[in-house]
Short mmCIF file of C-alpha atoms in Angstrom, two decimals:
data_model
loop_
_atom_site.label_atom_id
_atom_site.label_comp_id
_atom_site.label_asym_id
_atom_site.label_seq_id
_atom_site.Cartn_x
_atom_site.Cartn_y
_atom_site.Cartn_z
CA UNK A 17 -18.34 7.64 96.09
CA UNK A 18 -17.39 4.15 95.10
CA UNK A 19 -21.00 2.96 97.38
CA UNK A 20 -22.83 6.10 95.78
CA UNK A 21 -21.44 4.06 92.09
CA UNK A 22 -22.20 0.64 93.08
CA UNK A 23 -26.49 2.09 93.03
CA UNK A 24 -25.65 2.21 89.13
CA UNK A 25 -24.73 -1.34 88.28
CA UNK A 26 -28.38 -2.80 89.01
CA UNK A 27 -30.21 -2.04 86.03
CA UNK A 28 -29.42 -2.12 82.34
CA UNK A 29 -31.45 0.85 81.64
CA UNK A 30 -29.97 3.40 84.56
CA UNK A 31 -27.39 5.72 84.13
CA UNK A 32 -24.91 7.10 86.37
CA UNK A 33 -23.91 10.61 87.02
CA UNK A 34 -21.02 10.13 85.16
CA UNK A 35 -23.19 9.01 81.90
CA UNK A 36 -22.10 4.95 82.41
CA UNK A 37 -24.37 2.60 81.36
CA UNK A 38 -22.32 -0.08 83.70
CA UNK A 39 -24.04 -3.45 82.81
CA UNK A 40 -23.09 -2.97 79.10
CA UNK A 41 -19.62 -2.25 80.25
CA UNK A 42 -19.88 -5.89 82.29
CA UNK A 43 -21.03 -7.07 79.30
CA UNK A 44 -18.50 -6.19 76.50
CA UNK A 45 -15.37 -7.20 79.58
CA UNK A 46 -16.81 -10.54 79.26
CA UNK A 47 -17.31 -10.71 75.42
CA UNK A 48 -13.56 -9.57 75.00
CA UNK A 49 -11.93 -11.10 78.28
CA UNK A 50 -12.02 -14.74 76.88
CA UNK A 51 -8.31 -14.89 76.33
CA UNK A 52 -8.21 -15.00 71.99
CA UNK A 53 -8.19 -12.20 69.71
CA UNK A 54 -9.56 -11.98 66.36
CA UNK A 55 -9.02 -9.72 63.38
CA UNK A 56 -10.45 -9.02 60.24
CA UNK A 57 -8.99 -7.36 56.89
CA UNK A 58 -11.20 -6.16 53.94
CA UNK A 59 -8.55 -6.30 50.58
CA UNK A 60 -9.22 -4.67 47.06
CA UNK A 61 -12.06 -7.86 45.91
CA UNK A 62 -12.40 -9.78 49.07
CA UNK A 63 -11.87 -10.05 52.96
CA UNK A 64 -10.24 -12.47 55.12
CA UNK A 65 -11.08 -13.19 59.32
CA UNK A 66 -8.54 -14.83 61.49
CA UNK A 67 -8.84 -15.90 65.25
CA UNK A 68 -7.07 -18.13 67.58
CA UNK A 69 -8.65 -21.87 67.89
CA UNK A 70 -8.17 -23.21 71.40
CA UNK A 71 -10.04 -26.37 72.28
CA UNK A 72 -10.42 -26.22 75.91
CA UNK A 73 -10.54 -29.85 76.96
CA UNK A 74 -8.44 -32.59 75.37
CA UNK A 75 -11.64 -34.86 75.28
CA UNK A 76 -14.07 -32.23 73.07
CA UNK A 77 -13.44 -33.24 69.04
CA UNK A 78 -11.72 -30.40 67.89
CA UNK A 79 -13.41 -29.86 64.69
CA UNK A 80 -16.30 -29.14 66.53
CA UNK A 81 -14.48 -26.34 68.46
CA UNK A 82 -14.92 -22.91 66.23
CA UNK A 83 -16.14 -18.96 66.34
CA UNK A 84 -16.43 -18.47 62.25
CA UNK A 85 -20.01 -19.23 60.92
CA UNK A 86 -21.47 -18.76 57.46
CA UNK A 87 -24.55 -16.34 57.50
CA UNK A 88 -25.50 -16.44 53.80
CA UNK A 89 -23.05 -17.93 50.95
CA UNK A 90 -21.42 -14.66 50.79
CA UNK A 91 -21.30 -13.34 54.41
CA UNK A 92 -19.16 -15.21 56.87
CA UNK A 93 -19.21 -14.60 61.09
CA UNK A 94 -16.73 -14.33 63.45
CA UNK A 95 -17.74 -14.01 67.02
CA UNK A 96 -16.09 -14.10 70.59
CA UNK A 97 -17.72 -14.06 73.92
CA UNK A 98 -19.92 -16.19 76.06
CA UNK A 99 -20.64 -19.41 73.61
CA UNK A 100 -24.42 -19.59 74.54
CA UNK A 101 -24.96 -16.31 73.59
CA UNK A 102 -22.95 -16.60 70.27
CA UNK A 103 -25.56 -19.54 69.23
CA UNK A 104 -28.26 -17.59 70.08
CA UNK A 105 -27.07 -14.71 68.01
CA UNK A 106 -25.55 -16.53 65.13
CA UNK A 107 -29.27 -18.24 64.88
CA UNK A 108 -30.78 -14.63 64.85
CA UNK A 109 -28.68 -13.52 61.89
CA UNK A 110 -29.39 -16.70 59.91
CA UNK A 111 -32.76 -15.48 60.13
CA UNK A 112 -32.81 -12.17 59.60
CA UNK A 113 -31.18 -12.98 56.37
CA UNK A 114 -33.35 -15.40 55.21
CA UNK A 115 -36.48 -13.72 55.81
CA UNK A 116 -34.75 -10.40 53.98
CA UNK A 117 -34.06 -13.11 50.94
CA UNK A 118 -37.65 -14.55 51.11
CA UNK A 119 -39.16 -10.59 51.29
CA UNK A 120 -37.04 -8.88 48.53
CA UNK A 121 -36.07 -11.64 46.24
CA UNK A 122 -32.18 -11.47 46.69
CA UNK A 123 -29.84 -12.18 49.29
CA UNK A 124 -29.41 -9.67 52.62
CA UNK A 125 -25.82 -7.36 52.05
CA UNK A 126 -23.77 -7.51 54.83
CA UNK A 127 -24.34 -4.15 55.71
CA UNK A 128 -28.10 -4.06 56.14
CA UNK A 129 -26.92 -7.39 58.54
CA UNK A 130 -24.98 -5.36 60.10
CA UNK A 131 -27.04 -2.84 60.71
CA UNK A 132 -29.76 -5.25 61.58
CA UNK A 133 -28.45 -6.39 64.24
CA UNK A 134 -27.22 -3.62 65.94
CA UNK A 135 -30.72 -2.76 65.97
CA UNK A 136 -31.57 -5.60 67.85
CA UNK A 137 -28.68 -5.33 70.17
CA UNK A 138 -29.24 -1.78 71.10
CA UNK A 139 -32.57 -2.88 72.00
CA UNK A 140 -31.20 -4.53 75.06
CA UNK A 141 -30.16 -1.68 76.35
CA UNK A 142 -33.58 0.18 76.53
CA UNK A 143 -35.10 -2.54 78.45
CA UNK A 144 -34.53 -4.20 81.57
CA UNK A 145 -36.10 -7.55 81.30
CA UNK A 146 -33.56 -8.40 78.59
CA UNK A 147 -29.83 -9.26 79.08
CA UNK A 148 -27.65 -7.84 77.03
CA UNK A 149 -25.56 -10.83 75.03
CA UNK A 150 -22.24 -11.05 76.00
CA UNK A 151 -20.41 -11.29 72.12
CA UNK A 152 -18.57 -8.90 69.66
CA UNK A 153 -19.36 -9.78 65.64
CA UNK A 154 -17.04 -9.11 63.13
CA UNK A 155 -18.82 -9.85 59.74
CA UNK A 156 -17.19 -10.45 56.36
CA UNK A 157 -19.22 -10.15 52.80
CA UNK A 158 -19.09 -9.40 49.38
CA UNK A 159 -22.25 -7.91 47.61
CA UNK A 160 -22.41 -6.34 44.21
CA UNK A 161 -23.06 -2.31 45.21
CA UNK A 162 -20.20 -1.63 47.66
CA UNK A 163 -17.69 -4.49 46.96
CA UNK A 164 -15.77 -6.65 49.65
CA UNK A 165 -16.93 -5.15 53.41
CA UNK A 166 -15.99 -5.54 56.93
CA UNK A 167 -17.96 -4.95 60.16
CA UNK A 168 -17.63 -5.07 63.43
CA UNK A 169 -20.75 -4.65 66.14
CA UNK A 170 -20.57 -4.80 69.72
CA UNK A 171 -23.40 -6.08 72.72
CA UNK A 172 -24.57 -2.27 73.16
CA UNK A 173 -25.50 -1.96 69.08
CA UNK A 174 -22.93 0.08 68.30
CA UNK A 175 -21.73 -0.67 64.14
CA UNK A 176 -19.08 0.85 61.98
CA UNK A 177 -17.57 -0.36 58.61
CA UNK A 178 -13.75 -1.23 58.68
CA UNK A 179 -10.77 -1.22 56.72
CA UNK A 180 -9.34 -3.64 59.16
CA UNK A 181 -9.90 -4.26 62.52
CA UNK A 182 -9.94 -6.17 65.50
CA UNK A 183 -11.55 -7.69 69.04
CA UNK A 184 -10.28 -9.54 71.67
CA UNK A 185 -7.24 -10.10 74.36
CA UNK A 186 -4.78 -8.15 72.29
CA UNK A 187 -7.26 -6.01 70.33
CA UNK A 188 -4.87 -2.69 70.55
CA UNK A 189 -1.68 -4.35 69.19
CA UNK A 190 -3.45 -5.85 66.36
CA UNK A 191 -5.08 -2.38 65.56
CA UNK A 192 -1.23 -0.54 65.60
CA UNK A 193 0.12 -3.33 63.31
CA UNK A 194 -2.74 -3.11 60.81
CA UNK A 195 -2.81 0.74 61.24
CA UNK A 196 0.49 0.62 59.45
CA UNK A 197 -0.35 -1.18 56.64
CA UNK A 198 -3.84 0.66 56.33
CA UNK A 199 -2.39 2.41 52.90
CA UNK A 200 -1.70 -0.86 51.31
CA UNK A 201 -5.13 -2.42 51.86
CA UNK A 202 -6.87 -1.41 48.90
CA UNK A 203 -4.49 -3.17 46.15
CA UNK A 204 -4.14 -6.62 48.37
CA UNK A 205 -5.62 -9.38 46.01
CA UNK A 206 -6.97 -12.56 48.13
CA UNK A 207 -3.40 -14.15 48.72
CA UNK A 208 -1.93 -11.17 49.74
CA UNK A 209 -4.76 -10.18 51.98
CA UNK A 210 -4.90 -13.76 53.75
CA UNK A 211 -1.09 -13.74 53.91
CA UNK A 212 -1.92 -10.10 56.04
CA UNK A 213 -3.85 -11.41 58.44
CA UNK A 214 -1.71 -14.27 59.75
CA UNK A 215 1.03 -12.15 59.47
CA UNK A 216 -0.64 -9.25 62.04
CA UNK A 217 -1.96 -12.70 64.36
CA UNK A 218 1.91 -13.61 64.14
CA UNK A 219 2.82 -10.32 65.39
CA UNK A 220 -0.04 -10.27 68.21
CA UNK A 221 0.70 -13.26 69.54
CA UNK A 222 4.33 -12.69 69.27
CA UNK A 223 5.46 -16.24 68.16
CA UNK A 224 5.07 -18.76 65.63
CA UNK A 225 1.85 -21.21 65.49
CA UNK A 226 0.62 -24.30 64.04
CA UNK A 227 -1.89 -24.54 61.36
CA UNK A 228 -4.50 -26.33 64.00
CA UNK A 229 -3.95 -23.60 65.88
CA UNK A 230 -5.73 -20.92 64.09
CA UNK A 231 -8.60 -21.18 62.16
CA UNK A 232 -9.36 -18.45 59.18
CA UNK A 233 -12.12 -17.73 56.41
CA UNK A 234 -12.00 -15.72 53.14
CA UNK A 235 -15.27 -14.26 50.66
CA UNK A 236 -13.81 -13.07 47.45
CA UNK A 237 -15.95 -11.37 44.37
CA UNK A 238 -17.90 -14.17 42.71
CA UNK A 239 -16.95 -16.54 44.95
CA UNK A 240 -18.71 -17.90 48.08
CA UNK A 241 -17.38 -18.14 51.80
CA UNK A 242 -14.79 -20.48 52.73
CA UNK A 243 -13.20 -21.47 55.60
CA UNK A 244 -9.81 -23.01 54.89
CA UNK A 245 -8.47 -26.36 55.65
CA UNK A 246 -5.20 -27.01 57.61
CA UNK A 247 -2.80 -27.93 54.35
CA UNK A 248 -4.20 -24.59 53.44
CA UNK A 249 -3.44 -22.64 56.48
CA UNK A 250 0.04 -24.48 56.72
CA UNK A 251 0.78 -23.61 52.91
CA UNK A 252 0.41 -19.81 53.67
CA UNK A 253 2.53 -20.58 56.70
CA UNK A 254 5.35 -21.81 54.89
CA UNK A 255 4.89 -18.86 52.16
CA UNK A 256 5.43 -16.06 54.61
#
């Protein structure tokens, strides 16, 4: 059985009996199997990303080690996974926003993003001269119509909105923490919401951490993306 299997793992576009697309399950292990774990929480008026910052050689300057990018002024990234493949797709999304700005005269919502590129990423599994890239987004944004939103797509194109949710090493102890605070989500203002975040990385990690250790980024209504500073992740520190 496990020979009659192995015929399956070839091709990105071949099933097996057992309905497993097996590359794309290769592919999300490595997007998730870096060793950091990131979370995002959507509040009442804004949402907040948090993920660990490890800097993986004592030479590289650490503040050009990150995973959160800004898409648009009000739609902030946060990917893990292979880092080649996060430039590559971080560079798509920039686009794909732009040219939705430059056709329709305002700026891209997160969730057409969203669903934009889980378009693109489901293509990869269709064909078989394309590799599937090896990185889970979680996007952040505020637009005017549906308020603060949070996203999360995966390499096979799969999308879904969130409350709160999370990717990475210690994805299912994040998800039981914040699935016990899921009531209180919708009344959070921006403090409380940020405050919620390093609070459920606290509990995930299961110890205390510097501020240089973590890096975190907050879009409010009205107010554009911003990733905060150290004082500003070591003031929340001391809060909680």
């Amino acid at each position: 059985m496990a020979a009659r299997e192995g015929n399956f793992d070839r091709q990105i576009t071949i099933f097996s009996p057992q309905g497993h697309l097996y590359q794309m399950e290769y592919c999300i292990k490595a997007a998730t199997s870096g060793g950091n774990t990131a979370l995002a929480v959507r509040g009442k008026d804004s949402a907040v990303f948090i993920t660990q910052k490890k800097v993986p050689d004592r030479l590289i300057d650490p503040s050009c080690v990150t995973s959160i990018y800004r898409v648009t002024d009000t739609i902030g990234c946060l990917m893990l996974g292979l880092l080649p493949d996060i430039r590559s797709q971080i560079e798509r999304l920039r686009y794909e926003a732009n040219e939705f700005r430059f056709a329709n005269g305002y700026a891209m919502p997160v969730h057409a993003l969203a669903q934009r590129i889980a378009d693109i990423c489901q293509v990869y599994t269709q064909e078989a001269s394309n590799r599937a890239l090896a990185c889970v987004i979680l996007l952040i944004g505020v637009d005017d119509e549906k308020g603060a939103q949070v996203y999360k797509v995966d390499p096979a194109g799969h999308f879904l909105p969130y409350k709160a949710t999370a990717t990475g090493k210690s994805e299912q102890e994040a998800i039981n923490f914040l699935e016990k605070r899921v009531d209180d989500l919708t009344s959070l203002d921006e403090n409380e919401t940020i405050e919620l975040a390093i609070s459920a990385m606290q509990y995930v990690l299961s110890t205390d951490f510097k501020s240089s250790e973590i890096e975190l980024a907050v879009v409010s209504r009205g107010e554009k993306l911003r990733k905060l500073s150290e004082d500003e992740i070591e003031e929340r520190l001391n809060s909680i």
